[in-house]
Short mmCIF file of C-alpha atoms and ligand atoms in Angstrom, two decimals:
data_model
loop_
_atom_site.label_atom_id
_atom_site.label_comp_id
_atom_site.label_asym_id
_atom_site.label_seq_id
_atom_site.Cartn_x
_atom_site.Cartn_y
_atom_site.Cartn_z
CA MET T 1 71.72 72.32 99.90
CA THR T 2 75.02 73.26 102.06
CA LEU T 3 74.31 76.80 103.78
CA VAL T 4 77.08 79.05 104.99
CA ALA T 5 76.73 82.71 106.37
CA GLY T 6 78.57 85.84 105.96
CA ILE T 7 78.47 88.69 108.53
CA ASP T 8 79.54 92.18 108.09
CA SER T 9 79.51 93.92 111.55
CA SER T 10 80.42 97.41 110.18
CA THR T 11 80.24 101.03 111.79
CA GLN T 12 76.48 101.36 111.33
CA SER T 13 74.84 98.19 111.29
CA CYS T 14 75.21 94.39 111.26
CA LYS T 15 74.32 92.41 108.06
CA VAL T 16 74.01 88.59 107.30
CA LEU T 17 73.72 86.93 104.30
CA ILE T 18 72.90 83.18 103.88
CA ARG T 19 74.14 81.75 100.82
CA ASP T 20 74.14 78.41 98.96
CA ALA T 21 77.87 77.13 99.33
CA ALA T 22 77.87 75.56 96.02
CA THR T 23 76.54 78.21 93.92
CA GLY T 24 76.60 81.34 95.97
CA ALA T 25 72.95 82.04 95.35
CA LEU T 26 71.43 84.01 98.12
CA VAL T 27 68.72 82.52 100.45
CA ARG T 28 68.00 84.59 103.22
CA SER T 29 69.59 87.95 104.80
CA GLY T 30 69.03 89.93 107.75
CA ARG T 31 70.18 93.53 109.04
CA ALA T 32 70.11 95.28 112.26
CA ALA T 33 71.48 98.87 113.14
CA HIS T 34 74.38 99.55 115.46
CA PRO T 35 74.12 102.56 118.08
CA GLU T 36 75.59 105.84 117.02
CA GLY T 37 79.14 106.97 118.22
CA SER T 38 82.72 106.17 118.06
CA GLU T 39 82.82 104.56 121.47
CA VAL T 40 80.48 101.31 121.43
CA ASP T 41 79.73 98.52 124.05
CA PRO T 42 80.54 95.49 122.09
CA GLU T 43 77.57 94.02 123.46
CA ALA T 44 75.55 96.25 121.36
CA TRP T 45 77.04 94.63 118.23
CA TYR T 46 76.31 91.16 119.65
CA SER T 47 72.44 92.12 120.28
CA ALA T 48 72.74 93.49 116.54
CA LEU T 49 74.12 90.49 115.28
CA GLN T 50 71.55 88.41 117.12
CA GLU T 51 68.69 90.45 115.82
CA ALA T 52 70.14 90.20 112.09
CA ILE T 53 70.59 86.29 112.35
CA ALA T 54 66.97 86.03 113.69
CA GLN T 55 65.67 88.13 110.74
CA ALA T 56 67.83 85.99 108.50
CA GLY T 57 65.80 82.82 109.73
CA GLY T 58 68.56 81.70 112.12
CA LEU T 59 71.71 79.44 111.74
CA ASP T 60 70.24 75.94 112.58
CA ASP T 61 70.69 74.66 109.10
CA VAL T 62 73.78 76.75 108.21
CA ASP T 63 77.15 74.81 108.11
CA ALA T 64 79.74 77.33 108.30
CA ILE T 65 79.90 81.18 109.34
CA SER T 66 82.50 84.05 109.18
CA VAL T 67 82.60 87.49 110.40
CA GLY T 68 83.86 90.52 108.69
CA GLY T 69 83.91 93.47 110.75
CA GLN T 70 84.84 97.20 111.19
CA GLN T 71 89.00 97.27 111.55
CA HIS T 72 90.85 98.39 114.24
CA GLY T 73 88.28 99.08 117.08
CA MET T 74 89.94 98.72 120.53
CA VAL T 75 88.25 95.75 122.66
CA VAL T 76 89.92 95.15 125.88
CA LEU T 77 89.02 92.12 128.22
CA ASP T 78 89.95 91.69 131.83
CA ALA T 79 91.02 88.12 133.11
CA SER T 80 87.45 87.02 133.50
CA GLY T 81 86.78 87.85 129.85
CA ALA T 82 84.44 90.76 130.63
CA VAL T 83 84.98 93.90 128.39
CA ILE T 84 86.79 96.59 130.55
CA ARG T 85 85.42 99.71 128.83
CA PRO T 86 83.56 100.62 125.77
CA ALA T 87 85.15 99.99 122.39
CA LEU T 88 86.94 102.99 120.75
CA LEU T 89 86.29 102.61 117.14
CA TRP T 90 88.43 103.20 114.15
CA ASN T 91 86.77 106.79 113.81
CA ASP T 92 87.45 107.89 117.19
CA THR T 93 89.99 110.56 117.01
CA ARG T 94 90.80 111.17 120.97
CA SER T 95 93.94 108.91 120.36
CA ALA T 96 95.42 111.42 117.83
CA GLN T 97 97.73 112.83 120.18
CA ALA T 98 99.00 109.24 121.39
CA ALA T 99 99.53 108.42 117.68
CA SER T 100 101.80 111.45 117.35
CA GLN T 101 103.65 110.32 120.57
CA ILE T 102 104.13 106.86 119.35
CA ILE T 103 105.73 108.53 116.22
CA ALA T 104 107.82 111.04 117.94
CA GLU T 105 109.06 108.62 120.47
CA ALA T 106 110.31 106.15 117.74
CA GLY T 107 111.90 108.97 116.05
CA GLN T 108 113.37 110.44 119.30
CA GLY T 109 111.55 113.78 118.62
CA ASP T 110 111.91 113.63 114.94
CA ALA T 111 108.45 112.66 113.46
CA ALA T 112 109.93 111.92 109.99
CA VAL T 113 112.36 109.52 111.36
CA GLY T 114 109.69 107.84 113.62
CA ALA T 115 107.36 107.48 110.75
CA ARG T 116 109.98 105.88 108.67
CA TYR T 117 110.60 103.54 111.57
CA TRP T 118 106.98 102.41 111.92
CA ALA T 119 106.50 101.88 107.90
CA GLN T 120 109.43 99.58 108.06
CA ARG T 121 108.47 97.92 111.24
CA THR T 122 104.80 97.43 110.67
CA GLY T 123 104.12 98.95 107.19
CA THR T 124 101.81 101.28 109.03
CA VAL T 125 102.65 104.74 110.26
CA PRO T 126 100.04 105.13 113.35
CA VAL T 127 97.25 107.46 113.20
CA SER T 128 94.66 107.94 115.78
CA SER T 129 92.59 105.05 114.11
CA ILE T 130 95.10 102.32 114.72
CA THR T 131 94.77 100.21 117.89
CA LEU T 132 97.99 100.58 119.17
CA ALA T 133 97.44 104.47 119.43
CA LYS T 134 94.17 103.56 121.28
CA LEU T 135 95.87 101.50 123.91
CA ARG T 136 98.42 104.23 124.35
CA TRP T 137 95.63 106.71 124.88
CA LEU T 138 94.12 103.97 127.36
CA LYS T 139 97.45 103.96 129.20
CA ASP T 140 97.68 107.80 129.30
CA HIS T 141 94.27 108.61 130.12
CA GLU T 142 92.89 105.58 132.02
CA PRO T 143 95.68 103.99 133.48
CA GLN T 144 93.59 101.89 135.95
CA ASN T 145 91.88 100.44 132.85
CA ALA T 146 95.10 99.63 131.16
CA ALA T 147 96.46 97.80 133.93
CA LYS T 148 93.57 95.44 134.15
CA VAL T 149 93.90 94.41 130.18
CA ALA T 150 94.18 90.62 130.31
CA ALA T 151 93.45 90.35 126.57
CA VAL T 152 92.88 92.88 123.39
CA CYS T 153 91.16 91.93 120.37
CA LEU T 154 89.28 93.66 117.50
CA PRO T 155 85.54 93.64 116.85
CA HIS T 156 85.30 90.59 114.54
CA ASP T 157 87.63 88.61 116.75
CA TRP T 158 85.13 89.39 119.77
CA LEU T 159 82.22 88.53 117.80
CA SER T 160 83.61 85.10 116.52
CA TRP T 161 84.46 84.54 119.98
CA ARG T 162 80.93 85.14 121.42
CA LEU T 163 79.85 83.02 118.32
CA ALA T 164 81.93 80.17 119.77
CA GLY T 165 80.36 80.35 123.02
CA TYR T 166 82.82 82.51 125.01
CA GLY T 167 82.56 85.54 126.84
CA PRO T 168 82.24 87.47 130.20
CA GLY T 169 82.99 84.88 132.83
CA SER T 170 85.08 82.30 130.35
CA GLY T 171 88.39 83.39 132.01
CA ALA T 172 91.70 82.12 131.06
CA THR T 173 90.46 79.44 128.87
CA GLY T 174 88.19 81.57 127.02
CA LEU T 175 90.81 84.04 126.54
CA ALA T 176 92.99 81.47 125.03
CA ALA T 177 90.47 80.93 122.39
CA LEU T 178 90.42 84.00 121.00
CA ARG T 179 91.60 84.04 117.48
CA THR T 180 92.22 86.68 114.63
CA ASP T 181 93.02 86.64 111.19
CA ARG T 182 96.00 88.24 109.51
CA SER T 183 93.87 91.10 107.42
CA ASP T 184 92.72 92.28 110.74
CA ALA T 185 95.67 91.72 112.74
CA SER T 186 97.77 93.85 110.08
CA GLY T 187 95.69 96.92 111.25
CA THR T 188 96.49 97.01 114.69
CA GLY T 189 99.92 98.69 114.67
CA TYR T 190 101.18 95.73 116.77
CA TYR T 191 101.72 93.35 113.82
CA ARG T 192 104.16 93.01 111.58
CA ALA T 193 102.36 91.90 108.24
CA ALA T 194 105.59 91.33 106.14
CA GLU T 195 106.92 88.89 108.78
CA ASN T 196 103.52 87.49 109.81
CA ALA T 197 104.34 88.18 113.72
CA TYR T 198 103.01 90.36 116.36
CA ASP T 199 105.12 93.28 117.74
CA HIS T 200 105.28 92.70 121.44
CA GLU T 201 107.75 95.39 122.16
CA ALA T 202 105.40 97.92 120.83
CA LEU T 203 102.69 96.67 123.29
CA ALA T 204 105.05 96.69 126.13
CA GLN T 205 106.13 100.16 125.52
CA HIS T 206 102.96 101.75 124.48
CA LEU T 207 100.06 99.83 126.83
CA GLY T 208 102.81 98.97 129.18
CA HIS T 209 102.62 95.29 129.40
CA VAL T 210 102.04 92.36 126.69
CA PRO T 211 98.55 91.28 126.97
CA LEU T 212 97.29 88.22 125.73
CA LEU T 213 96.65 88.29 121.65
CA PRO T 214 94.43 86.35 119.51
CA GLN T 215 96.08 83.53 117.77
CA VAL T 216 96.13 84.31 114.15
CA ALA T 217 94.10 81.86 112.19
CA GLY T 218 95.36 80.82 108.30
CA PRO T 219 92.80 82.04 105.59
CA LEU T 220 90.59 78.74 105.71
CA GLU T 221 91.01 77.50 109.36
CA SER T 222 88.17 76.94 111.30
CA ILE T 223 88.24 78.49 114.68
CA GLY T 224 85.56 76.74 116.49
CA ARG T 225 81.82 75.96 116.33
CA THR T 226 78.75 77.61 117.11
CA ALA T 227 76.07 76.46 119.35
CA SER T 228 74.26 75.01 116.71
CA GLY T 229 77.45 73.07 115.27
CA ALA T 230 78.41 75.44 112.31
CA LEU T 231 82.05 75.85 111.76
CA ILE T 232 83.43 79.39 112.33
CA GLY T 233 85.97 80.65 109.92
CA PRO T 234 88.86 83.12 110.54
CA GLY T 235 86.75 86.39 109.68
CA ALA T 236 88.77 88.94 108.34
CA GLY T 237 88.65 93.05 108.48
CA ASP T 238 85.95 94.58 106.39
CA ASN T 239 88.12 95.82 103.58
CA ALA T 240 89.95 92.44 103.11
CA ALA T 241 86.34 90.75 103.24
CA ALA T 242 85.00 93.07 100.73
CA GLY T 243 88.01 92.18 98.43
CA LEU T 244 87.19 88.51 98.94
CA GLY T 245 83.53 89.37 98.28
CA VAL T 246 84.32 90.88 94.77
CA GLY T 247 86.98 88.29 94.03
CA ALA T 248 89.77 90.81 93.84
CA GLN T 249 93.18 89.31 92.46
CA VAL T 250 96.61 90.65 92.84
CA GLY T 251 96.61 94.10 90.79
CA ASP T 252 92.49 94.87 91.38
CA VAL T 253 92.01 98.24 92.93
CA VAL T 254 88.82 98.68 94.98
CA MET T 255 87.28 101.72 96.06
CA SER T 256 84.53 101.61 99.22
CA LEU T 257 82.05 104.29 100.17
CA GLY T 258 80.56 103.44 103.57
CA THR T 259 81.20 105.36 106.72
CA SER T 260 84.88 105.33 105.86
CA GLY T 261 86.03 105.79 102.31
CA THR T 262 88.67 103.43 101.38
CA VAL T 263 90.71 102.52 98.24
CA PHE T 264 92.99 99.59 98.33
CA ALA T 265 94.84 97.11 96.01
CA VAL T 266 95.61 93.45 96.48
CA ALA T 267 99.47 93.05 96.17
CA GLY T 268 101.73 90.49 96.11
CA SER T 269 104.41 92.22 98.45
CA PRO T 270 104.12 94.54 101.40
CA SER T 271 104.27 98.35 101.24
CA ALA T 272 105.95 100.81 103.73
CA ASP T 273 104.62 104.18 103.00
CA ALA T 274 106.53 106.79 105.41
CA SER T 275 104.20 109.63 104.19
CA GLY T 276 101.52 107.79 106.11
CA LEU T 277 99.06 108.09 103.37
CA VAL T 278 99.04 104.33 102.55
CA ALA T 279 98.62 101.67 105.30
CA GLY T 280 100.50 98.17 104.75
CA PHE T 281 97.90 95.97 105.61
CA ALA T 282 97.11 92.25 104.54
CA ASP T 283 94.70 90.84 102.68
CA ALA T 284 92.53 87.31 103.71
CA THR T 285 94.09 85.00 101.40
CA GLY T 286 97.90 85.55 102.15
CA ASN T 287 98.45 88.55 100.26
CA TYR T 288 99.00 92.14 100.82
CA LEU T 289 96.40 94.98 100.93
CA PRO T 290 97.91 98.62 100.60
CA LEU T 291 94.98 100.78 101.58
CA VAL T 292 94.18 104.69 101.93
CA CYS T 293 91.05 105.27 104.42
CA THR T 294 89.28 108.64 104.94
CA LEU T 295 87.00 109.43 107.65
CA ASN T 296 84.31 111.27 105.65
CA ALA T 297 82.45 109.31 102.92
CA THR T 298 78.68 108.42 102.84
CA ARG T 299 77.74 110.46 105.93
CA ILE T 300 78.58 113.51 104.22
CA PHE T 301 75.79 112.39 101.92
CA ASP T 302 73.60 111.78 104.90
CA ALA T 303 73.98 115.01 106.44
CA THR T 304 73.69 116.92 103.29
CA ALA T 305 70.68 115.02 102.51
CA ASN T 306 69.34 115.68 106.02
CA LEU T 307 70.34 119.52 105.71
CA LEU T 308 68.29 119.90 102.27
CA GLN T 309 65.38 117.63 103.91
CA VAL T 310 65.50 115.22 101.01
CA SER T 311 65.64 111.44 100.55
CA LEU T 312 69.22 109.97 99.57
CA GLU T 313 67.57 109.21 96.07
CA GLU T 314 66.39 113.02 96.03
CA PHE T 315 69.87 113.81 96.91
CA ASN T 316 71.21 112.01 94.09
CA ASP T 317 68.82 113.69 91.73
CA LEU T 318 69.77 116.85 92.82
CA ALA T 319 73.59 116.25 92.44
CA LEU T 320 72.91 114.96 89.12
CA SER T 321 71.07 118.05 87.97
CA ALA T 322 74.00 120.47 89.00
CA ALA T 323 76.88 120.90 86.42
CA PRO T 324 80.29 119.33 87.20
CA GLY T 325 82.41 121.87 89.40
CA CYS T 326 79.27 122.95 90.79
CA ASP T 327 79.67 126.52 89.41
CA GLY T 328 82.71 127.14 91.53
CA LEU T 329 81.36 125.73 94.72
CA VAL T 330 83.85 123.34 96.65
CA LEU T 331 83.51 121.41 99.66
CA LEU T 332 86.15 120.20 102.08
CA PRO T 333 84.49 117.07 103.60
CA TYR T 334 86.38 116.97 106.95
CA PHE T 335 83.17 116.94 108.92
CA ASP T 336 84.68 114.42 111.48
CA GLY T 337 88.27 115.27 111.44
CA GLU T 338 90.35 113.39 108.60
CA ARG T 339 92.64 110.52 108.69
CA THR T 340 93.92 110.95 105.10
CA PRO T 341 95.37 113.50 105.15
CA ASN T 342 95.96 113.21 109.06
CA LEU T 343 94.11 116.17 110.31
CA PRO T 344 92.00 114.72 113.26
CA GLU T 345 91.28 118.44 114.46
CA ALA T 346 89.97 119.57 111.10
CA THR T 347 86.15 120.57 110.23
CA GLY T 348 84.62 120.68 106.85
CA SER T 349 84.56 123.88 104.99
CA LEU T 350 82.56 125.58 101.94
CA HIS T 351 84.45 127.30 99.51
CA GLY T 352 83.88 129.71 96.37
CA ILE T 353 80.15 130.55 97.76
CA THR T 354 78.33 133.25 95.48
CA ARG T 355 74.63 134.17 95.62
CA ALA T 356 74.17 132.22 92.23
CA ASN T 357 75.86 129.10 92.87
CA TYR T 358 74.63 128.78 96.56
CA THR T 359 71.63 126.18 95.45
CA ALA T 360 70.63 122.91 96.72
CA ALA T 361 71.70 121.19 93.76
CA ASN T 362 75.34 122.59 93.70
CA LEU T 363 75.61 121.94 97.57
CA ALA T 364 74.30 117.98 97.08
CA ARG T 365 76.84 117.66 94.03
CA SER T 366 79.87 119.60 95.90
CA ALA T 367 79.17 116.82 98.72
CA VAL T 368 79.72 113.80 96.20
CA GLU T 369 82.52 115.65 94.39
CA ALA T 370 84.18 115.99 97.82
CA VAL T 371 84.02 112.67 98.75
CA VAL T 372 85.08 111.17 95.50
CA CYS T 373 87.91 113.71 95.34
CA SER T 374 89.39 112.54 98.64
CA LEU T 375 89.40 109.11 97.33
CA ALA T 376 91.18 110.19 94.07
CA ASP T 377 93.63 111.64 96.39
CA GLY T 378 93.96 108.02 97.95
CA LEU T 379 94.38 106.38 94.77
CA ARG T 380 97.14 108.85 93.78
CA ALA T 381 98.90 107.80 97.11
CA LEU T 382 98.49 104.17 96.24
CA GLU T 383 99.77 104.96 92.89
CA ALA T 384 102.97 106.58 94.16
CA GLN T 385 103.48 103.41 96.05
CA GLY T 386 103.70 101.41 92.85
CA VAL T 387 100.00 100.29 92.41
CA GLU T 388 99.01 100.64 88.59
CA ALA T 389 95.17 100.86 88.65
CA GLN T 390 93.68 99.94 85.38
CA ARG T 391 90.41 99.92 86.64
CA ILE T 392 88.32 100.54 89.83
CA ILE T 393 85.68 98.34 91.38
CA LEU T 394 83.44 100.28 93.45
CA VAL T 395 81.34 98.83 96.55
CA GLY T 396 80.02 99.79 99.77
CA GLY T 397 76.68 101.43 100.44
CA GLY T 398 77.57 104.61 98.77
CA ALA T 399 78.29 102.86 95.46
CA GLN T 400 74.39 102.66 95.10
CA SER T 401 74.36 106.21 94.49
CA ARG T 402 73.98 107.02 90.64
CA ALA T 403 75.44 110.52 91.63
CA VAL T 404 78.76 108.68 92.88
CA GLN T 405 78.85 106.55 90.00
CA GLN T 406 78.72 109.24 87.43
CA ILE T 407 81.03 111.65 89.31
CA ALA T 408 83.39 108.96 90.12
CA ALA T 409 83.74 108.17 86.21
CA GLU T 410 84.06 111.99 85.44
CA ILE T 411 86.89 112.38 88.19
CA LEU T 412 88.72 109.25 88.24
CA GLY T 413 89.44 109.02 84.54
CA LEU T 414 89.59 105.14 84.80
CA PRO T 415 86.99 102.62 83.74
CA ILE T 416 84.74 101.70 86.67
CA LEU T 417 83.32 98.24 87.44
CA LEU T 418 80.06 98.20 89.50
CA PRO T 419 79.39 94.59 90.92
CA ALA T 420 75.64 93.73 91.08
CA PRO T 421 74.19 95.57 94.20
CA GLY T 422 75.09 93.80 97.30
CA GLU T 423 76.81 93.43 100.51
CA TYR T 424 80.21 92.79 99.66
CA VAL T 425 81.90 92.38 102.95
CA ALA T 426 79.31 89.89 104.02
CA ASP T 427 79.77 88.29 100.75
CA GLY T 428 83.41 87.92 101.29
CA ALA T 429 82.79 86.33 104.79
CA ALA T 430 80.17 83.92 103.46
CA ARG T 431 82.79 83.08 100.61
CA GLN T 432 85.40 82.47 103.34
CA ALA T 433 82.89 80.17 105.18
CA ALA T 434 82.25 78.16 102.28
CA GLY T 435 86.13 77.87 101.71
CA VAL T 436 86.58 76.87 105.41
CA LEU T 437 83.86 73.87 104.54
CA ALA T 438 85.53 72.94 101.21
CA GLY T 439 89.37 73.49 101.85
CA GLU T 440 89.24 76.32 98.99
CA PHE T 441 87.61 79.37 98.04
CA PRO T 442 84.58 78.98 95.88
CA ASN T 443 84.36 80.17 92.52
CA TRP T 444 80.70 81.88 92.70
CA ALA T 445 79.46 83.51 89.72
CA GLN T 446 78.92 87.37 90.15
CA GLY T 447 77.63 89.80 87.71
CA THR T 448 79.60 92.99 87.25
CA ALA T 449 78.64 95.84 84.96
CA GLU T 450 81.16 98.52 83.60
CA LEU T 451 80.07 102.10 84.00
CA PRO T 452 79.78 104.00 80.79
CA ALA T 453 82.57 106.50 80.39
CA MET T 454 81.91 110.11 81.20
CA GLU T 455 83.46 113.26 79.84
CA PRO T 456 86.37 113.87 82.15
CA ALA T 457 86.41 116.67 84.29
CA PRO T 458 90.15 117.11 85.61
CA GLN T 459 89.25 120.76 86.78
CA ILE T 460 87.11 119.50 89.73
CA LEU T 461 90.17 117.63 91.00
CA GLU T 462 92.52 120.35 90.49
CA ARG T 463 90.38 122.93 92.44
CA TYR T 464 89.73 120.47 95.24
CA ARG T 465 93.21 119.74 95.54
CA ALA T 466 94.43 123.41 95.63
CA LEU T 467 92.22 123.82 98.48
CA ALA T 468 92.67 120.64 100.60
CA SER T 469 96.52 121.30 100.39
CA SER T 470 96.10 124.93 101.55
CA GLN T 471 94.09 123.55 104.49
CA PHE T 472 96.58 120.98 105.06
CA ARG T 473 99.13 123.66 105.27
CA ASN T 474 97.21 126.04 107.44
CA ASP T 475 96.35 123.05 109.88
CA PHE T 476 100.02 122.14 110.15
CA LEU T 477 101.23 125.72 110.71
CA ALA T 478 98.65 126.07 113.36
CA ARG T 479 99.56 122.87 115.00
CA THR T 480 103.13 124.01 114.95
CA GLU T 481 102.95 127.31 116.29
CA LEU T 482 100.86 125.63 119.02
CA GLY T 483 103.76 123.55 119.70
CA ALA T 484 101.85 120.39 119.14
N1 ADP H 1 71.39 105.35 97.02
C1 ADP H 1 72.30 105.66 97.87
N2 ADP H 1 72.78 107.02 97.58
C2 ADP H 1 73.81 107.53 98.58
N3 ADP H 1 74.23 106.88 99.49
C3 ADP H 1 73.61 105.71 99.92
C4 ADP H 1 72.75 105.20 99.10
N4 ADP H 1 72.38 103.92 99.42
C5 ADP H 1 73.15 103.69 100.60
N5 ADP H 1 74.03 104.89 100.67
C6 ADP H 1 74.84 105.15 101.88
O1 ADP H 1 75.56 104.05 102.55
C7 ADP H 1 75.89 104.22 103.71
C8 ADP H 1 76.01 102.95 104.36
O2 ADP H 1 76.87 102.06 103.70
P1 ADP H 1 77.80 100.82 104.38
O3 ADP H 1 78.54 100.39 103.45
O4 ADP H 1 76.74 99.68 104.72
O5 ADP H 1 78.27 101.68 105.64
P2 ADP H 1 79.14 100.93 106.89
O6 ADP H 1 79.78 99.83 106.21
O7 ADP H 1 80.20 102.13 107.21
O8 ADP H 1 78.42 100.80 107.96
C9 ADP H 1 74.91 104.99 104.40
O9 ADP H 1 75.67 106.02 104.98
C10 ADP H 1 74.24 105.90 103.15
O10 ADP H 1 74.36 107.22 103.03
O1 5SP H 2 89.28 101.88 109.40
C1 5SP H 2 88.99 101.35 108.30
C2 5SP H 2 90.05 100.93 107.54
O2 5SP H 2 91.28 101.06 107.91
C3 5SP H 2 87.53 101.46 107.95
O3 5SP H 2 87.58 100.83 106.87
C4 5SP H 2 86.81 100.28 108.99
O4 5SP H 2 87.03 99.33 108.75
C5 5SP H 2 85.35 100.89 108.85
O5 5SP H 2 84.83 100.47 107.63
P1 5SP H 2 83.12 100.91 107.37
O6 5SP H 2 82.38 100.50 108.36
O7 5SP H 2 82.94 102.28 107.36
O8 5SP H 2 83.02 100.11 106.27
#
């Protein structure tokens, strides 16, 4: 049996799946936790990867491997190949002001002009998550570190590079061996997905110089070999890998609930949304991946379950025991600030509390309704860019939640497909690894169920939208009054 391995190095953990390259059957798996926090030493990802690989029985009998990873994280390397400082992750909002400056400077002070400039130039209006904003933050706050940057790469690029035998001390030869793929490159803010080209000018302006950038490998190109001789695929950003994992085709819309909430479509042409809601990313096959990402998804469930001192299963039961609309209780889920809408300083808030509705069940349900509504807004932004959603493919750890499944069916008003429980980012990476071996993506069978239709509850989204837009207005006014 020929075996392939797929890795998902995500925000919270590292997962390794080893599959039969011919059929896709799962053979072994492993998993290890990542440290908390939005600033992480990349070595911690490598240790978690080693632990997950060992748990999955090692790689000695594996013929090809690919890494899917959390997007945008800033991994900066010096000339020797050593990491200069801990990576700033996609959900680290300290770079929010840098993002605003990048936009304002492009528009010579006019943010709307700057937003249009970036939408046209790279497909994405920078927010704090985007790597370019993190590099600008580095230049402004740690100029001595910025000056040392010989190469910059992303979490999945760096892990693939380590698997290929490079690391601290591998010097210029090592740096020249860095590779990425088009999907992850498209999330940097210095890659023009529609032209398949890096934007060196953006780096020169916002980092202060142009460092070495990983070469962009083709969708089925091998970028090296592991110590045990397995081919290493190009890898992908985690959302593009999830798209591969569920076999998404042009026109399909995927909603993922993990640490981040994302909703994205596979598209045949690039997008350029000057409102900044939709990021114009690329997928892992040569298409495009217009995507909306929120900072607050399953961790809202974790925090609420924690507060209520219940397990996630009990949390789901509680949520399902409350009535749609939570008797008027509405949560705005901006616990970690927010990226879409762009409210990096926001905090969460609970509205409409009465003595009667302030129950554990309503609190649990309000958390699920909030997260689903925030993604329903994401879907609306995608539709404004011309995406025609016929159905939604639901993935990510949060898709396992029965409460999410039911409430998504009530709120989204579209058929919802639930792939068999699995790790779709790691699956996409495994599928890519099998494709690297065979020269084409495999056609692995996959069980998918359609969720039963639910009584639509449009009032939930209406109330959420009314509150969210008033919070957005207030935040905007506060920033304007402060002159920010
Ligand atoms: N049955 C469940 N009900 C609710 N949430 C769940 C359930 N199972 C997993 N999760 C959520 O999934 C999240 C992890 O999802 P995952 O996609 O692995 O995240 P990430 O990719 O960001 O590391 C956890 O925060 C957890 O709350
Ligand atoms: O920033 C984005 C997409 O733009 C996030 O989707 C990250 O890629 C992290 O994903 P998870 O670890 O939450 O799956």
